[in-house]
mmCIF file of C-alpha atoms in Angstrom:
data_model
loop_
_atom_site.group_PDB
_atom_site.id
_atom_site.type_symbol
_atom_site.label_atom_id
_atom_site.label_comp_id
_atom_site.label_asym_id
_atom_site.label_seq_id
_atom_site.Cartn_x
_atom_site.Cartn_y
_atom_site.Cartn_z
ATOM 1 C CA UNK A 1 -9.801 -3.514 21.880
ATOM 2 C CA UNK A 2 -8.856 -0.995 24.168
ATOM 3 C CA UNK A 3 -11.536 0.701 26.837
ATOM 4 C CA UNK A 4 -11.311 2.727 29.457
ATOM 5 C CA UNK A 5 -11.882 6.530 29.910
ATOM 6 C CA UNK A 6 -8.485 7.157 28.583
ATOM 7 C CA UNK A 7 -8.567 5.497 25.579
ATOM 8 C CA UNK A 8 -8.970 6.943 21.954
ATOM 9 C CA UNK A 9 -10.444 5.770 19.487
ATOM 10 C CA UNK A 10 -7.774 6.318 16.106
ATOM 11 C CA UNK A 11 -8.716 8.407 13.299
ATOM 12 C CA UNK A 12 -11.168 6.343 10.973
ATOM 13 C CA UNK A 13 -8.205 6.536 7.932
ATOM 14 C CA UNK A 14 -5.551 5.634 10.342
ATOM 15 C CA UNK A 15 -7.230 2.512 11.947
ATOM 16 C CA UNK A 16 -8.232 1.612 7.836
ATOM 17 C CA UNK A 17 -4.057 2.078 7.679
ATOM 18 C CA UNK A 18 -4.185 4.868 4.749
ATOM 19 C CA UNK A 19 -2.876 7.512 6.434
ATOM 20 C CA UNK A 20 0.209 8.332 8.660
ATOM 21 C CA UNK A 21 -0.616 11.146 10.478
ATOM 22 C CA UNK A 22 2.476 11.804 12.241
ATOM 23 C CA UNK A 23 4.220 12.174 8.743
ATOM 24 C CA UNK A 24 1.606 13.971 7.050
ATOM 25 C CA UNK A 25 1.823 16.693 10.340
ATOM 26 C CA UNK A 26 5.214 17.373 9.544
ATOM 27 C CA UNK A 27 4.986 17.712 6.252
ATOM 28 C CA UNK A 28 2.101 20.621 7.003
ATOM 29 C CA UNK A 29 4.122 22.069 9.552
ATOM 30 C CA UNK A 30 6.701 22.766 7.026
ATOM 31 C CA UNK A 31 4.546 23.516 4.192
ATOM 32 C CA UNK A 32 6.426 21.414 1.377
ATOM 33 C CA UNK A 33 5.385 20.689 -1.778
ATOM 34 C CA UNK A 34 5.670 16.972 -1.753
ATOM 35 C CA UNK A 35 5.872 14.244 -4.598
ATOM 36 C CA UNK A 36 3.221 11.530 -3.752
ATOM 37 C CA UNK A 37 4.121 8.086 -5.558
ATOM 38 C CA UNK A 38 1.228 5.838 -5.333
ATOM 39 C CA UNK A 39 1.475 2.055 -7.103
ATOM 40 C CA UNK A 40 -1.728 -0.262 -7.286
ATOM 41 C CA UNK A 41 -1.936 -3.662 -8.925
ATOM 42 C CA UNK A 42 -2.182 -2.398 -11.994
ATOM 43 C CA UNK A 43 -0.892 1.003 -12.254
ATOM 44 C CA UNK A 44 1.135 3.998 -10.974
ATOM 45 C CA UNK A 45 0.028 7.460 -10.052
ATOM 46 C CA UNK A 46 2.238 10.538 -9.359
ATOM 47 C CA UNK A 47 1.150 13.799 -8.055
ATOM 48 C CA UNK A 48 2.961 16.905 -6.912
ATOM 49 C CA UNK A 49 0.982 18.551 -4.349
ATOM 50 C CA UNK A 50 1.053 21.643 -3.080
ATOM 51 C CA UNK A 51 0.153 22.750 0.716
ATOM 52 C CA UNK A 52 -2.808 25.117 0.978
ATOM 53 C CA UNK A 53 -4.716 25.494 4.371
ATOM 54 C CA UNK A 54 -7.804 25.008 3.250
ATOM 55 C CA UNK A 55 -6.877 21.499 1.332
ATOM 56 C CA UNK A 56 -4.213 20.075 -0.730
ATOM 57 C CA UNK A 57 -3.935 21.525 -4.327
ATOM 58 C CA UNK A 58 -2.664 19.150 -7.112
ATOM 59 C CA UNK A 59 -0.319 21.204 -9.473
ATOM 60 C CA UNK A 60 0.846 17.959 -11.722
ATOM 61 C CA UNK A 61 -0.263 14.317 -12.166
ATOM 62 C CA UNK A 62 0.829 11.480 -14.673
ATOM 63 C CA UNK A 63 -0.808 8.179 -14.292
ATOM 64 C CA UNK A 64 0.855 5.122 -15.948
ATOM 65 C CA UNK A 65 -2.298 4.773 -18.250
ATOM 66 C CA UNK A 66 -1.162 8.380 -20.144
ATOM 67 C CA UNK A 67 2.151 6.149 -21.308
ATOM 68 C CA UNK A 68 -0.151 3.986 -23.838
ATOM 69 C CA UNK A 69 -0.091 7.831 -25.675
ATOM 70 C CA UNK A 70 3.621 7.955 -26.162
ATOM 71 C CA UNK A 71 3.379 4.087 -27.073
ATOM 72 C CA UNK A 72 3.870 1.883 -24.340
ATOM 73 C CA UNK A 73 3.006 -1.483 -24.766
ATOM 74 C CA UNK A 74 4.824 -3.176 -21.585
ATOM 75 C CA UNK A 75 2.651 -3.218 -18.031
ATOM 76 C CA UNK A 76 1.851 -0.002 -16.410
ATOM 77 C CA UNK A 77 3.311 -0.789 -13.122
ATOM 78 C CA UNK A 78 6.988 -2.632 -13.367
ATOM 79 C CA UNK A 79 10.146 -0.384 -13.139
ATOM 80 C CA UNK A 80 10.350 1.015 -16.366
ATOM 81 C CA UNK A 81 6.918 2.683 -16.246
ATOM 82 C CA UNK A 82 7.317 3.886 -12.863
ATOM 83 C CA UNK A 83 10.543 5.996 -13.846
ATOM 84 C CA UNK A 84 8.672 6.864 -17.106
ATOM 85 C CA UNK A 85 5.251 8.137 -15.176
ATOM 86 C CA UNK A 86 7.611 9.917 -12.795
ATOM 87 C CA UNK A 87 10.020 11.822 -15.757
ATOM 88 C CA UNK A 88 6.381 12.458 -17.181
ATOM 89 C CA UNK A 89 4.938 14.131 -13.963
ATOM 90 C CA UNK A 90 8.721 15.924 -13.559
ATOM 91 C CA UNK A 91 8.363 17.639 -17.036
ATOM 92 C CA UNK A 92 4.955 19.072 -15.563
ATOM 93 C CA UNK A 93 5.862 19.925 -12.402
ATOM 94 C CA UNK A 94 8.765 21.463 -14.039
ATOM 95 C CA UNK A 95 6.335 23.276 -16.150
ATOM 96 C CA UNK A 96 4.520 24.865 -13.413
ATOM 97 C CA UNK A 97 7.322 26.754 -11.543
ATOM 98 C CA UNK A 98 8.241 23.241 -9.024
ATOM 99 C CA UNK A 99 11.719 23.338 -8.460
ATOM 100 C CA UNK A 100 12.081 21.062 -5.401
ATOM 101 C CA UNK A 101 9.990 18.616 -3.279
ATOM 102 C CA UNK A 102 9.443 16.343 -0.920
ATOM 103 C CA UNK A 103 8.911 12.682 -1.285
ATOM 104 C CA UNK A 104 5.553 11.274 0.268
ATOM 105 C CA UNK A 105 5.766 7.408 -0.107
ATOM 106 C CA UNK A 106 2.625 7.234 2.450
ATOM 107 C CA UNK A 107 2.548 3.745 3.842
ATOM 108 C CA UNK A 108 4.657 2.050 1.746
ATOM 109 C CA UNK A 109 8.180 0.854 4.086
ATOM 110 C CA UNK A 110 11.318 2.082 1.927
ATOM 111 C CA UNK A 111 12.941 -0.639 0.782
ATOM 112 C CA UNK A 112 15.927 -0.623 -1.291
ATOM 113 C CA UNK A 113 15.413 -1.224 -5.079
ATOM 114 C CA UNK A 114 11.992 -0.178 -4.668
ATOM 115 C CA UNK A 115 9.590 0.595 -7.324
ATOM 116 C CA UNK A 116 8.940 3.533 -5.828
ATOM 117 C CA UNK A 117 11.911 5.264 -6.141
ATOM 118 C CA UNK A 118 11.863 4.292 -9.705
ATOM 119 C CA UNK A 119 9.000 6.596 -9.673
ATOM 120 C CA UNK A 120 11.188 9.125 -8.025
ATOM 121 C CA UNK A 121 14.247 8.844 -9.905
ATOM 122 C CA UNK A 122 11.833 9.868 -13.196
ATOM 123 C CA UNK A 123 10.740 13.320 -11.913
ATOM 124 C CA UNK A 124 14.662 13.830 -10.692
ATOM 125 C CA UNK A 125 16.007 13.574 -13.980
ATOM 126 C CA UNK A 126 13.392 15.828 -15.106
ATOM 127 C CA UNK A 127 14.537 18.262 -13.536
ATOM 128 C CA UNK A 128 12.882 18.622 -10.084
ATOM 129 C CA UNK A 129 14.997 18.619 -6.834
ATOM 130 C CA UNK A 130 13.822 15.475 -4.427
ATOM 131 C CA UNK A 131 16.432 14.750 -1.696
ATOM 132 C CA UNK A 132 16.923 11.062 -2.099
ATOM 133 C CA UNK A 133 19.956 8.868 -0.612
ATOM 134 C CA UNK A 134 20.876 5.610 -1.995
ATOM 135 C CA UNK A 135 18.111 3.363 -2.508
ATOM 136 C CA UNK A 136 19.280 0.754 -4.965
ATOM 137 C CA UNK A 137 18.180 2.210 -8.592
ATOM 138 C CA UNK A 138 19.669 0.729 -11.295
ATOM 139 C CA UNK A 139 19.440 1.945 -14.559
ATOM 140 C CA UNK A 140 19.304 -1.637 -16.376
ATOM 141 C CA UNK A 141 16.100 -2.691 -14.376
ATOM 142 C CA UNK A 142 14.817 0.865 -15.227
ATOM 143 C CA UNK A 143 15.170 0.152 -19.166
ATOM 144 C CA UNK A 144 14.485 -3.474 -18.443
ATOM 145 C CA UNK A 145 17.126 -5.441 -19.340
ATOM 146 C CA UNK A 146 16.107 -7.344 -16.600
ATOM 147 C CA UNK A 147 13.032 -8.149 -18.340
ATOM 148 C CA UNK A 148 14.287 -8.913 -21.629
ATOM 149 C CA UNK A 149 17.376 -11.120 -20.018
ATOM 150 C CA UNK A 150 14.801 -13.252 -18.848
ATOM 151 C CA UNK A 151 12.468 -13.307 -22.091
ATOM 152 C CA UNK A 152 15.681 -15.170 -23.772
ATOM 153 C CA UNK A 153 16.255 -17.447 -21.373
ATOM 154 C CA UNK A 154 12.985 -18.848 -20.520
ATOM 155 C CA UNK A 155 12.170 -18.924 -24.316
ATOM 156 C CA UNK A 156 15.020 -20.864 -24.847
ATOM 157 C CA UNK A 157 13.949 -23.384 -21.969
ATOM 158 C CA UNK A 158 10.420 -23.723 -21.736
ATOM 159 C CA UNK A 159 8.238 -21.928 -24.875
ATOM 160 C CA UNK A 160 5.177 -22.670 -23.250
ATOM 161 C CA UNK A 161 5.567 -21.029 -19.857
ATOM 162 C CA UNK A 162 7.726 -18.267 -22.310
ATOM 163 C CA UNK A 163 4.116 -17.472 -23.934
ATOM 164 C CA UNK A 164 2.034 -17.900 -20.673
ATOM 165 C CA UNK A 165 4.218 -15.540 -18.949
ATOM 166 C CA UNK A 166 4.624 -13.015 -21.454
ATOM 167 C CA UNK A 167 0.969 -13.410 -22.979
ATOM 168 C CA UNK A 168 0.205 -9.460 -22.113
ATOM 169 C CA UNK A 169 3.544 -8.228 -23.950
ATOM 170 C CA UNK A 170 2.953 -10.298 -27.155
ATOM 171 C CA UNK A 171 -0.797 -9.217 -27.014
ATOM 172 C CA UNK A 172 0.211 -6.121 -27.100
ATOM 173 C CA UNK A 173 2.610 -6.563 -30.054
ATOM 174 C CA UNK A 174 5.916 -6.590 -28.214
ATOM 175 C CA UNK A 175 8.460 -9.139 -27.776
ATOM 176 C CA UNK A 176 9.825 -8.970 -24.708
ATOM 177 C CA UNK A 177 13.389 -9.204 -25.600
ATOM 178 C CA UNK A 178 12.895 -5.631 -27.248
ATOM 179 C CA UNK A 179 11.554 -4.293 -24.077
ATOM 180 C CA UNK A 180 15.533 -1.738 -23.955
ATOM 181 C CA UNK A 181 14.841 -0.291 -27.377
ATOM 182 C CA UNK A 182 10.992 0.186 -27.043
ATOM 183 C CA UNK A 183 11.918 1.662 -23.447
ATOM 184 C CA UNK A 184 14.220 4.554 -25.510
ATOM 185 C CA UNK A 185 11.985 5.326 -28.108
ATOM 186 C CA UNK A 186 9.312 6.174 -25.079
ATOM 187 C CA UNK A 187 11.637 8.218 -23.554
ATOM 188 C CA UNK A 188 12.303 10.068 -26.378
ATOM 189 C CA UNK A 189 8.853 10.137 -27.574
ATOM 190 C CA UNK A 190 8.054 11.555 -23.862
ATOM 191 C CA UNK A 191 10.711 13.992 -24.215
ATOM 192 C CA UNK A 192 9.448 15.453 -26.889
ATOM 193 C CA UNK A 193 6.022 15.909 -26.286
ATOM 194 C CA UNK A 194 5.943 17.599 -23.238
ATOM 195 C CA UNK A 195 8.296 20.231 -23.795
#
């Protein structure tokens, strides 16, 4: 620990490491409406904020718990429900006059293939303008094909661990191997309600 009559102590949120204050400066020096992508253990939240002096003001959110509504039945927090929660909170923003943002990945280090820019690549191709280079998306982990590749396999070698691993999907009344289709029919289903 530091001491001295020069030292500072750090903000209280920046020594608890939950905010970046050199990043969140610029983005209030240049007034952007940003696209904040949070993930937790179990679930993903995505907000488009706007910049207002006297605090932040939230003009869309989808949280990966709103999917169950258009039928979801696979986690809330793997790749294909991060690009659905972020086409979900796209079509709002879109909605409410957003036609560009900024991407605000807080504290998370970017890292290609990313769930986050699953998240991302959602509220793109619903419309809204994020600048975004190449960070590894690829649209068979975003339908899960990943998923369902591996379903066959391990059910093929070892049943047991098949039905330990996948004991949440076939609660929920979905083989895993079906996780492409049920993917579309989301989409769709997504689609169409919030237009």
């Amino acid at each position: 620990m530091g001491n001295g009559p020069s030292y500072k102590v750090k903000f209280r949120r920046r020594r608890e490491g939950k905010t970046n204050y050199y990043r969140r400066y610029t983005y209030v020096i240049n007034r952007a409406t940003r696209v904040v992508v949070r993930l937790t253990n179990k679930y993903v939240i995505v907000q488009f904020v706007k910049f207002d002096p006297k605090g932040d003001v939230t003009v869309a959110v989808a949280h990966s718990r709103e999917l169950r509504k258009f039928g979801w039945k696979g986690d809330e927090n793997n790749s294909a429900a991060c690009y659905l929660t972020g086409l979900l909170a796209g079509l709002r923003a879109s909605k409410s006059g957003i036609k560009e943002s900024s991407a605000d990945i807080g504290l998370y280090t970017p890292t290609k293939g990313a769930r986050i820019f699953y998240a991302l690549k959602g509220a793109i191709d619903a419309g809204v303008k994020i600048p975004m280079g190449d960070v590894g998306v690829i649209k068979d982990r975003i339908e899960g094909v990943h998923i369902a590749e591996y379903a066959k396999r391990l059910e093929a070698e070892d049943p047991e661990k098949y039905k330990r691993v996948f004991s949440r999907y076939l609660a929920n009344g979905l083989d895993p191997k079906d996780i492409p289709s049920h993917f579309k029919e989301v989409l769709n289903a997504i689609k169409s309600g919030e237009k």
